């Protein structure tokens, strides 16, 4: 148990559906991240939120829409996805402090998404 | 961010030490070395990190060369549960939400 919970663990959706992935962290962290891991590819950073503000969007298509209502919750809203968007979506959190060397990210177990 | 180079795969007998190397010859002075591992279909798990001194915790030891251009992660007594992909990452830690750039890692197979 890492303190980062993702729901659902598995999701199957059609290309015309709208769905949302949820991430909740119980660690008191102030930064949250979305990563994508496609089959046989390295993890790719998608979005970074620092103190609820989006600080990085790694050229992610607009069919992925993140939302961070507070520092404990992060959502990824999905609409009109393509089959190539099928992947493991991972959420992480970290505590950003003024001290160097403290960017340790804690990951959830991920949501396995299949787009049909 | 500096790039890292790791062997694609390694084998280790259970009970023996697993030594996983990583080259990061372009590392900058403000970049730390982080190690994570990912057991099949789970999220990555933080193992250890360091700047220039050797580090040890309950999971592993990290040996960083004096010139900081390479490092070795040591699992002192590997078990079957240590079978995973191990990622060596260099990243600045400047008090911001720094991104971690994952490569392809080393697939460690621990065998009986």
Short mmCIF file of C-alpha atoms in Angstrom, two decimals, chain B residues 26-107:
data_model
loop_
_atom_site.label_atom_id
_atom_site.label_comp_id
_atom_site.label_asym_id
_atom_site.label_seq_id
_atom_site.Cartn_x
_atom_site.Cartn_y
_atom_site.Cartn_z
CA UNK B 26 26.13 13.62 -18.61
CA UNK B 27 24.80 14.09 -15.10
CA UNK B 28 24.76 17.69 -13.87
CA UNK B 29 25.92 18.89 -10.49
CA UNK B 30 22.39 19.45 -9.20
CA UNK B 31 20.98 16.12 -10.38
CA UNK B 32 20.30 13.23 -8.06
CA UNK B 33 20.33 9.56 -8.97
CA UNK B 34 17.04 7.79 -8.22
CA UNK B 35 16.22 4.10 -8.44
CA UNK B 36 12.72 2.77 -8.83
CA UNK B 37 11.44 -0.66 -9.66
CA UNK B 38 8.24 -1.88 -11.28
CA UNK B 39 6.88 -5.30 -10.58
CA UNK B 40 4.75 -6.60 -13.40
CA UNK B 41 1.59 -4.52 -13.99
CA UNK B 42 2.04 -2.49 -10.80
CA UNK B 43 3.08 1.11 -10.27
CA UNK B 44 6.77 1.93 -9.88
CA UNK B 45 8.15 1.73 -6.36
CA UNK B 46 10.81 4.08 -5.02
CA UNK B 47 13.94 2.28 -3.80
CA UNK B 48 16.69 4.74 -3.01
CA UNK B 49 18.35 7.95 -4.17
CA UNK B 50 21.63 9.79 -3.73
CA UNK B 51 23.72 12.74 -4.84
CA UNK B 52 27.36 11.78 -4.44
CA UNK B 53 27.72 9.72 -1.28
CA UNK B 54 26.90 6.05 -1.03
CA UNK B 55 23.50 5.40 0.47
CA UNK B 56 21.89 2.43 2.19
CA UNK B 57 18.37 1.75 3.37
CA UNK B 58 16.32 -1.30 4.26
CA UNK B 59 15.82 -2.22 0.61
CA UNK B 60 19.16 -1.63 -1.07
CA UNK B 61 22.49 0.13 -1.27
CA UNK B 62 23.49 2.73 -3.84
CA UNK B 63 27.11 3.14 -4.83
CA UNK B 64 27.93 6.28 -6.84
CA UNK B 65 31.36 6.65 -8.41
CA UNK B 66 33.48 9.60 -7.39
CA UNK B 67 33.05 11.30 -10.77
CA UNK B 68 29.27 10.61 -10.54
CA UNK B 69 29.18 9.24 -14.07
CA UNK B 70 27.90 5.85 -13.01
CA UNK B 71 26.22 4.09 -10.13
CA UNK B 72 25.32 0.59 -8.95
CA UNK B 73 22.22 -0.52 -7.12
CA UNK B 74 22.88 -3.47 -4.84
CA UNK B 75 20.19 -5.80 -3.55
CA UNK B 76 22.21 -7.69 -0.95
CA UNK B 77 20.15 -10.90 -0.82
CA UNK B 78 17.86 -11.13 -3.82
CA UNK B 79 14.57 -13.00 -3.47
CA UNK B 80 12.03 -14.08 -6.07
CA UNK B 81 9.96 -11.05 -5.08
CA UNK B 82 12.73 -8.80 -6.36
CA UNK B 83 12.01 -9.88 -9.94
CA UNK B 84 11.07 -6.60 -11.60
CA UNK B 85 12.17 -3.88 -14.00
CA UNK B 86 14.63 -1.53 -12.31
CA UNK B 87 14.89 2.07 -13.46
CA UNK B 88 17.82 4.38 -12.90
CA UNK B 89 16.78 8.03 -13.25
CA UNK B 90 18.65 11.27 -12.85
CA UNK B 91 16.62 14.31 -11.97
CA UNK B 92 17.16 17.70 -10.45
CA UNK B 93 15.59 18.24 -7.05
CA UNK B 94 15.29 21.95 -6.71
CA UNK B 95 12.20 22.22 -4.57
CA UNK B 96 9.83 21.96 -7.53
CA UNK B 97 7.61 19.19 -8.81
CA UNK B 98 10.37 17.71 -10.93
CA UNK B 99 9.46 15.16 -13.53
CA UNK B 100 11.01 11.72 -13.63
CA UNK B 101 12.04 10.52 -17.08
CA UNK B 102 11.81 6.74 -17.19
CA UNK B 103 13.87 4.76 -19.69
CA UNK B 104 13.49 1.09 -20.50
CA UNK B 105 15.28 -0.07 -17.34
CA UNK B 106 16.87 -3.41 -16.49
CA UNK B 107 14.68 -6.47 -16.24
#
